[in-house]
Amino acid sequence: MRTFSTSNKACTDLDDGWCNIVNKDVINGSEQMTVAYHKGGVVYAYRGDRHPQLGKTWQGAILNNPQKVVDKCTNNREIAPEPSTSDGITGLTMDKRNQGVHTGNCDTDRYTKGSDCRWENCKLPNMISATSTHVQMTVAIYVC
């Protein structure tokens, strides 16, 4: 899923590829939550105070005062997902390895060199997928 701050597309089907609600700053709510899914099941979810730049800049995806809701990853557990700007990819890509470092790594996209890095920082447990990396992934950011 990608986020485009000026394009409006209803978030009715997460399998559609992307969705976005513009003007997130007018939605009531003091928290935001980043949730990663594999085939419709939650793999990790972290919530935090709503970032004032949500929907305006990539930094808006940073969770202020992050708290784990659930984390089934077998690698880098207890590390909240954060945006990464390392690959120059259109939209938003997340990293779940280096807290506070937004210029390296990825966990949700393909590197510009063409290699797949979905679930690379998380490593899915066997109970969720027989393959721990490079399989279907959806990331959503909610305002609550």
Coordinates of N, CA, C and O in Angstrom, one line a residue:
M1 N 0.8 -1.2 0.0 CA 0.0 0.0 0.0 C 0.9 1.2 0.0 O 1.9 1.3 0.7
R2 N 0.5 2.2 -0.8 CA 1.3 3.5 -0.8 C 0.4 4.6 -0.3 O -0.8 4.5 -0.4
T3 N 1.0 5.6 0.1 CA 0.3 6.8 0.6 C 0.6 8.0 -0.3 O 1.7 8.3 -0.5
F4 N -0.4 8.6 -0.8 CA -0.2 9.8 -1.7 C -1.0 10.9 -1.0 O -2.2 10.8 -0.9
S5 N -0.3 11.9 -0.6 CA -1.0 13.0 0.2 C -2.0 13.8 -0.6 O -2.9 14.4 0.0
T6 N -2.0 13.8 -1.9 CA -2.9 14.6 -2.6 C -4.0 13.8 -3.4 O -4.9 14.4 -4.0
S7 N -3.9 12.5 -3.4 CA -4.8 11.6 -4.0 C -5.8 11.0 -3.0 O -5.4 10.6 -2.0
N8 N -7.1 11.1 -3.4 CA -8.1 10.5 -2.5 C -8.6 9.2 -3.1 O -9.1 9.2 -4.2
K9 N -8.5 8.1 -2.4 CA -9.1 6.9 -2.8 C -9.5 6.1 -1.5 O -8.8 5.9 -0.6
A10 N -10.8 5.8 -1.5 CA -11.4 5.2 -0.3 C -10.7 3.9 0.1 O -10.3 3.1 -0.8
C11 N -10.5 3.7 1.4 CA -9.8 2.5 1.9 C -10.9 1.4 2.2 O -11.1 1.0 3.3
T12 N -11.5 0.9 1.1 CA -12.5 -0.1 1.3 C -12.0 -1.5 1.1 O -12.6 -2.5 1.5
D13 N -10.9 -1.7 0.4 CA -10.3 -3.0 0.1 C -8.8 -2.9 0.2 O -8.1 -2.4 -0.7
L14 N -8.2 -3.4 1.3 CA -6.7 -3.3 1.4 C -6.0 -4.2 0.4 O -4.8 -4.0 0.2
D15 N -6.6 -5.1 -0.3 CA -6.0 -5.9 -1.3 C -5.9 -5.1 -2.6 O -5.3 -5.6 -3.6
D16 N -6.5 -3.9 -2.7 CA -6.5 -3.2 -3.9 C -5.2 -2.6 -4.3 O -5.0 -2.2 -5.5
G17 N -4.2 -2.5 -3.4 CA -2.9 -2.0 -3.7 C -2.6 -0.7 -3.0 O -1.5 -0.5 -2.5
W18 N -3.5 0.3 -3.0 CA -3.3 1.5 -2.2 C -4.6 2.2 -2.0 O -5.6 2.0 -2.7
C19 N -4.6 3.0 -0.9 CA -5.7 3.9 -0.7 C -5.2 5.1 0.1 O -4.1 5.0 0.7
N20 N -5.9 6.1 0.2 CA -5.5 7.3 1.0 C -6.7 8.2 1.2 O -7.6 8.3 0.4
I21 N -6.7 8.8 2.4 CA -7.7 9.8 2.7 C -6.9 11.1 2.9 O -6.0 11.2 3.7
V22 N -7.2 12.1 2.0 CA -6.5 13.3 2.1 C -7.0 14.1 3.3 O -8.1 13.8 3.9
N23 N -6.2 15.1 3.7 CA -6.6 16.0 4.8 C -6.8 15.2 6.1 O -7.8 15.4 6.8
K24 N -5.9 14.3 6.4 CA -6.0 13.6 7.7 C -6.0 14.5 8.9 O -6.5 14.0 9.9
D25 N -5.5 15.7 8.8 CA -5.5 16.6 9.9 C -6.9 17.0 10.4 O -7.0 17.5 11.5
V26 N -7.9 16.8 9.5 CA -9.2 17.2 10.0 C -10.0 16.0 10.6 O -11.1 16.2 11.1
I27 N -9.4 14.8 10.6 CA -10.0 13.6 11.2 C -9.7 13.7 12.7 O -8.6 13.9 13.1
N28 N -10.7 13.6 13.5 CA -10.6 13.6 15.0 C -9.8 12.4 15.4 O -10.0 11.3 14.8
G29 N -9.0 12.5 16.4 CA -8.2 11.4 16.9 C -6.9 11.9 17.4 O -6.3 12.7 16.8
S30 N -6.5 11.3 18.5 CA -5.2 11.7 19.1 C -4.1 10.7 19.0 O -3.0 10.9 19.4
E31 N -4.5 9.5 18.4 CA -3.5 8.5 18.2 C -3.5 8.0 16.8 O -4.4 8.2 16.0
Q32 N -2.4 7.4 16.4 CA -2.3 6.7 15.1 C -1.7 5.3 15.4 O -1.0 5.1 16.4
M33 N -2.0 4.4 14.5 CA -1.6 3.0 14.6 C -1.1 2.5 13.3 O -1.7 2.7 12.3
T34 N 0.1 1.9 13.3 CA 0.6 1.2 12.1 C 0.4 -0.3 12.3 O 0.9 -0.9 13.3
V35 N -0.2 -0.9 11.3 CA -0.6 -2.3 11.4 C 0.0 -3.0 10.1 O -0.3 -2.5 9.0
A36 N 0.6 -4.1 10.2 CA 1.1 -4.9 9.1 C 0.3 -6.2 9.1 O 0.2 -6.9 10.1
Y37 N -0.2 -6.5 7.9 CA -1.0 -7.7 7.6 C -0.3 -8.7 6.7 O 0.4 -8.3 5.7
H38 N -0.5 -10.0 6.9 CA -0.2 -11.0 5.9 C -1.5 -11.8 5.6 O -2.0 -12.4 6.5
K39 N -2.0 -11.7 4.3 CA -3.2 -12.4 3.9 C -4.3 -12.1 4.9 O -5.1 -13.0 5.2
G40 N -4.5 -10.9 5.3 CA -5.6 -10.5 6.1 C -5.4 -10.6 7.6 O -6.2 -10.1 8.4
G41 N -4.4 -11.3 8.0 CA -4.1 -11.5 9.5 C -3.1 -10.5 10.0 O -2.1 -10.2 9.3
V42 N -3.3 -10.0 11.2 CA -2.4 -9.0 11.8 C -1.1 -9.7 12.2 O -1.1 -10.7 12.9
V43 N 0.0 -9.1 11.7 CA 1.3 -9.7 12.2 C 1.9 -8.8 13.2 O 2.4 -9.2 14.3
Y44 N 1.9 -7.4 13.0 CA 2.2 -6.5 14.1 C 1.4 -5.3 14.0 O 0.9 -4.9 13.0
A45 N 1.2 -4.7 15.2 CA 0.5 -3.4 15.3 C 1.1 -2.6 16.5 O 1.3 -3.1 17.6
Y46 N 1.4 -1.4 16.2 CA 1.9 -0.4 17.2 C 1.1 0.8 17.1 O 0.8 1.3 16.0
R47 N 0.9 1.4 18.2 CA 0.2 2.7 18.3 C 1.0 3.7 19.0 O 2.0 3.4 19.7
G48 N 0.7 5.0 18.7 CA 1.4 6.1 19.4 C 0.6 7.4 19.3 O -0.5 7.4 18.7
D49 N 1.2 8.4 19.9 CA 0.5 9.7 19.7 C 0.5 10.2 18.3 O 1.5 9.9 17.6
R50 N -0.5 10.8 17.9 CA -0.6 11.3 16.5 C 0.5 12.3 16.2 O 0.7 13.2 16.9
H51 N 1.1 12.0 15.1 CA 2.2 12.9 14.6 C 1.6 14.1 13.9 O 0.7 13.9 13.0
P52 N 2.0 15.3 14.2 CA 1.4 16.5 13.5 C 1.6 16.5 12.0 O 0.9 17.3 11.3
Q53 N 2.6 15.8 11.5 CA 2.8 15.8 10.0 C 2.2 14.6 9.3 O 2.4 14.5 8.1
L54 N 1.3 13.9 10.0 CA 0.6 12.7 9.3 C -0.2 13.2 8.1 O -1.0 14.2 8.2
G55 N 0.1 12.7 7.0 CA -0.6 13.1 5.7 C 0.0 14.2 5.0 O -0.4 14.6 3.9
K56 N 1.1 14.8 5.6 CA 1.7 16.0 5.0 C 3.1 15.6 4.5 O 3.6 16.1 3.5
T57 N 3.9 14.9 5.4 CA 5.3 14.5 5.0 C 5.5 13.0 5.4 O 4.7 12.5 6.2
W58 N 6.5 12.4 4.9 CA 6.8 11.1 5.3 C 7.1 10.9 6.8 O 6.8 9.9 7.4
Q59 N 7.5 12.0 7.5 CA 7.8 11.9 8.9 C 6.5 11.7 9.7 O 6.6 11.3 10.8
G60 N 5.4 12.0 9.1 CA 4.1 11.8 9.8 C 3.8 10.4 10.1 O 2.9 10.1 11.0
A61 N 4.5 9.5 9.5 CA 4.3 8.0 9.8 C 5.1 7.6 11.1 O 5.0 6.5 11.5
I62 N 5.9 8.5 11.6 CA 6.7 8.2 12.8 C 5.7 8.2 14.0 O 5.0 9.1 14.2
L63 N 5.7 7.1 14.8 CA 4.9 7.0 15.9 C 5.5 7.7 17.1 O 6.6 7.3 17.5
N64 N 4.9 8.7 17.7 CA 5.4 9.4 18.9 C 5.0 8.5 20.1 O 3.8 8.1 20.2
N65 N 5.9 8.2 21.0 CA 5.6 7.4 22.1 C 5.0 6.0 21.7 O 3.9 5.7 22.2
P66 N 5.7 5.3 20.9 CA 5.1 4.0 20.4 C 4.9 3.0 21.5 O 5.7 2.9 22.4
Q67 N 3.8 2.3 21.3 CA 3.4 1.2 22.2 C 3.0 0.0 21.4 O 2.2 0.1 20.5
K68 N 3.6 -1.2 21.8 CA 3.2 -2.4 21.1 C 1.8 -2.8 21.4 O 1.4 -2.9 22.6
V69 N 1.0 -3.2 20.4 CA -0.3 -3.8 20.6 C -0.2 -5.3 20.4 O -0.6 -6.1 21.2
V70 N 0.5 -5.7 19.3 CA 0.8 -7.1 19.1 C 2.1 -7.1 18.2 O 2.2 -6.2 17.3
D71 N 2.9 -8.1 18.4 CA 4.1 -8.3 17.5 C 4.4 -9.7 17.4 O 4.9 -10.3 18.4
K72 N 4.1 -10.4 16.3 CA 4.3 -11.8 16.1 C 5.6 -12.1 15.3 O 5.9 -13.2 15.0
C73 N 6.4 -11.0 15.1 CA 7.6 -11.2 14.3 C 8.6 -12.1 15.1 O 8.6 -12.2 16.3
T74 N 9.4 -12.8 14.3 CA 10.4 -13.7 15.0 C 11.8 -12.9 15.0 O 12.7 -13.4 15.6
N75 N 11.9 -11.8 14.4 CA 13.1 -11.0 14.4 C 12.7 -9.5 14.7 O 11.6 -9.1 14.3
N76 N 13.6 -8.8 15.4 CA 13.3 -7.4 15.7 C 12.0 -7.2 16.4 O 11.3 -6.2 16.2
R77 N 11.6 -8.1 17.3 CA 10.4 -7.9 18.1 C 10.6 -6.7 19.0 O 11.7 -6.3 19.4
E78 N 9.5 -6.1 19.3 CA 9.5 -4.9 20.2 C 10.1 -3.6 19.6 O 10.2 -2.6 20.3
I79 N 10.4 -3.7 18.3 CA 10.8 -2.5 17.6 C 9.7 -2.0 16.7 O 9.2 -2.7 15.9
A80 N 9.3 -0.8 17.0 CA 8.1 -0.2 16.3 C 8.5 0.1 14.8 O 9.6 0.6 14.6
P81 N 7.6 -0.1 13.9 CA 7.9 0.3 12.5 C 8.0 1.8 12.3 O 7.3 2.6 13.0
E82 N 8.9 2.2 11.5 CA 9.1 3.6 11.2 C 9.3 3.8 9.7 O 9.8 2.9 9.0
P83 N 9.0 5.0 9.2 CA 9.3 5.2 7.7 C 10.8 5.2 7.4 O 11.6 5.6 8.2
S84 N 11.1 4.8 6.2 CA 12.4 4.8 5.7 C 12.5 5.5 4.4 O 11.6 5.4 3.6
T85 N 13.5 6.3 4.2 CA 13.6 7.1 3.0 C 14.8 6.6 2.1 O 15.3 7.3 1.3
S86 N 15.3 5.4 2.4 CA 16.5 5.0 1.8 C 16.4 4.6 0.3 O 17.4 4.7 -0.4
D87 N 15.2 4.3 -0.2 CA 15.1 3.8 -1.6 C 14.6 4.7 -2.6 O 14.5 4.4 -3.8
G88 N 14.2 5.9 -2.2 CA 13.6 6.8 -3.2 C 12.4 6.3 -3.8 O 12.1 6.6 -5.0
I89 N 11.6 5.5 -3.1 CA 10.4 4.9 -3.7 C 9.2 5.9 -3.5 O 9.1 6.6 -2.5
T90 N 8.4 6.0 -4.6 CA 7.2 6.8 -4.5 C 6.3 6.2 -3.4 O 6.0 5.0 -3.4
G91 N 5.8 7.0 -2.5 CA 4.9 6.6 -1.5 C 5.7 6.4 -0.2 O 6.7 7.1 0.0
L92 N 5.3 5.5 0.6 CA 5.9 5.3 2.0 C 6.4 3.9 2.1 O 5.7 3.0 1.8
T93 N 7.6 3.8 2.6 CA 8.1 2.5 2.9 C 8.5 2.4 4.4 O 8.9 3.5 5.0
M94 N 8.4 1.3 5.0 CA 8.6 1.2 6.5 C 9.8 0.3 6.8 O 10.2 -0.5 6.0
D95 N 10.4 0.6 7.9 CA 11.6 -0.2 8.4 C 11.3 -0.6 9.9 O 10.7 0.1 10.6
K96 N 11.6 -1.9 10.2 CA 11.4 -2.4 11.6 C 12.7 -2.9 12.1 O 12.7 -4.0 12.7
R97 N 13.7 -2.2 12.0 CA 15.0 -2.7 12.5 C 15.8 -1.6 13.2 O 16.3 -1.9 14.3
N98 N 15.9 -0.4 12.7 CA 16.8 0.6 13.3 C 16.0 1.8 13.8 O 15.7 2.7 13.0
Q99 N 15.5 1.7 15.0 CA 14.7 2.8 15.6 C 15.4 4.1 15.5 O 16.5 4.2 15.9
G100 N 14.7 5.1 14.9 CA 15.3 6.4 14.8 C 16.2 6.7 13.6 O 16.6 7.8 13.4
V101 N 16.5 5.6 12.9 CA 17.3 5.8 11.7 C 16.5 5.6 10.4 O 16.0 4.5 10.2
H102 N 16.2 6.7 9.7 CA 15.3 6.7 8.6 C 15.9 6.7 7.3 O 15.3 7.0 6.3
T103 N 17.2 6.4 7.2 CA 17.9 6.4 5.9 C 18.5 5.1 5.5 O 19.3 5.0 4.6
G104 N 18.1 4.0 6.1 CA 18.6 2.7 5.8 C 17.6 1.6 6.1 O 16.7 1.8 6.9
N105 N 17.8 0.5 5.4 CA 16.9 -0.7 5.6 C 15.5 -0.5 5.1 O 15.1 0.6 4.7
C106 N 14.8 -1.6 5.0 CA 13.4 -1.5 4.7 C 12.8 -2.8 5.1 O 13.5 -3.8 5.4
D107 N 11.5 -2.8 5.2 CA 10.8 -4.1 5.6 C 9.5 -4.2 4.7 O 8.8 -5.2 4.9
T108 N 9.2 -3.3 3.8 CA 7.9 -3.3 3.2 C 8.0 -3.1 1.7 O 6.9 -3.0 1.0
D109 N 9.1 -3.1 1.0 CA 9.1 -2.8 -0.4 C 10.2 -3.6 -1.1 O 10.7 -4.6 -0.7
R110 N 10.6 -3.1 -2.3 CA 11.7 -3.6 -3.0 C 12.8 -2.5 -3.1 O 12.5 -1.4 -3.3
Y111 N 14.0 -2.9 -2.8 CA 15.1 -2.0 -3.0 C 15.2 -1.5 -4.4 O 14.8 -2.3 -5.3
T112 N 15.8 -0.4 -4.7 CA 15.9 0.1 -6.1 C 16.8 -0.8 -6.9 O 16.6 -0.8 -8.1
K113 N 17.6 -1.6 -6.3 CA 18.4 -2.6 -7.0 C 17.5 -3.8 -7.5 O 18.0 -4.7 -8.1
G114 N 16.3 -3.8 -7.0 CA 15.4 -4.9 -7.5 C 15.2 -6.0 -6.5 O 14.4 -6.9 -6.7
S115 N 15.9 -6.1 -5.4 CA 15.7 -7.2 -4.4 C 14.5 -6.9 -3.5 O 14.3 -5.8 -3.1
D116 N 13.8 -7.9 -3.2 CA 12.6 -7.9 -2.4 C 13.0 -7.8 -0.9 O 13.8 -8.6 -0.4
C117 N 12.4 -6.9 -0.1 CA 12.7 -6.8 1.3 C 11.5 -6.9 2.2 O 11.5 -6.6 3.4
R118 N 10.3 -7.4 1.6 CA 9.1 -7.5 2.5 C 9.3 -8.5 3.6 O 9.9 -9.6 3.3
W119 N 9.0 -8.1 4.8 CA 9.2 -8.9 6.0 C 10.6 -9.2 6.4 O 10.9 -10.0 7.3
E120 N 11.6 -8.6 5.7 CA 13.0 -8.8 5.9 C 13.4 -8.5 7.4 O 14.2 -9.3 7.9
N121 N 12.9 -7.5 7.9 CA 13.2 -7.1 9.3 C 12.4 -7.9 10.4 O 12.8 -8.0 11.5
C122 N 11.3 -8.4 9.9 CA 10.3 -9.1 10.9 C 10.5 -10.6 10.9 O 10.5 -11.2 12.0
K123 N 10.6 -11.2 9.8 CA 10.6 -12.6 9.6 C 9.4 -13.3 10.2 O 9.2 -13.4 11.4
L124 N 8.5 -13.6 9.3 CA 7.2 -14.2 9.7 C 7.4 -15.5 10.4 O 8.2 -16.3 10.0
P125 N 6.6 -15.8 11.5 CA 6.7 -17.1 12.1 C 6.0 -18.1 11.3 O 5.1 -17.9 10.5
N126 N 6.4 -19.4 11.5 CA 5.8 -20.5 10.7 C 4.3 -20.7 10.8 O 3.7 -21.1 9.9
M127 N 3.8 -20.3 12.0 CA 2.3 -20.4 12.2 C 1.6 -19.4 11.3 O 0.4 -19.6 11.0
I128 N 2.3 -18.4 10.7 CA 1.6 -17.5 9.8 C 1.9 -17.8 8.4 O 1.1 -17.7 7.5
S129 N 3.2 -18.2 8.1 CA 3.6 -18.4 6.7 C 4.8 -19.4 6.7 O 5.7 -19.3 7.5
A130 N 4.7 -20.4 5.8 CA 5.9 -21.3 5.7 C 7.1 -20.6 5.2 O 8.2 -21.1 5.4
T131 N 6.9 -19.5 4.5 CA 8.0 -18.7 4.0 C 8.1 -17.4 4.9 O 7.1 -16.7 5.0
S132 N 9.3 -17.1 5.5 CA 9.4 -16.0 6.5 C 9.5 -14.6 5.8 O 9.3 -13.6 6.5
T133 N 9.9 -14.6 4.6 CA 10.1 -13.3 3.9 C 9.6 -13.3 2.5 O 9.3 -14.4 1.9
H134 N 9.5 -12.1 1.9 CA 9.2 -12.0 0.4 C 7.9 -12.5 0.0 O 7.7 -13.0 -1.1
V135 N 6.9 -12.4 0.9 CA 5.5 -12.8 0.6 C 4.6 -11.6 0.8 O 5.0 -10.6 1.3
Q136 N 3.3 -11.8 0.5 CA 2.3 -10.8 0.5 C 2.4 -10.0 1.9 O 2.5 -10.5 2.9
M137 N 2.3 -8.6 1.7 CA 2.3 -7.8 2.9 C 1.5 -6.5 2.6 O 1.5 -6.0 1.5
T138 N 0.7 -6.1 3.6 CA -0.1 -4.9 3.5 C 0.2 -4.1 4.8 O 0.2 -4.7 5.9
V139 N 0.5 -2.8 4.7 CA 0.7 -2.0 5.9 C -0.3 -0.9 5.8 O -0.5 -0.3 4.8
A140 N -1.0 -0.6 6.9 CA -2.0 0.4 7.0 C -1.7 1.3 8.2 O -1.2 0.8 9.2
I141 N -2.0 2.6 8.1 CA -1.9 3.5 9.2 C -3.3 4.0 9.5 O -4.0 4.5 8.6
Y142 N -3.7 3.9 10.7 CA -5.0 4.3 11.2 C -5.0 5.5 12.1 O -4.0 5.6 12.8
V143 N -6.0 6.3 12.1 CA -6.1 7.4 13.0 C -7.2 7.0 14.0 O -8.3 6.5 13.6
C144 N -6.9 7.0 15.3 CA -7.9 6.6 16.3 C -8.0 7.6 17.4 O -7.2 8.4 17.6

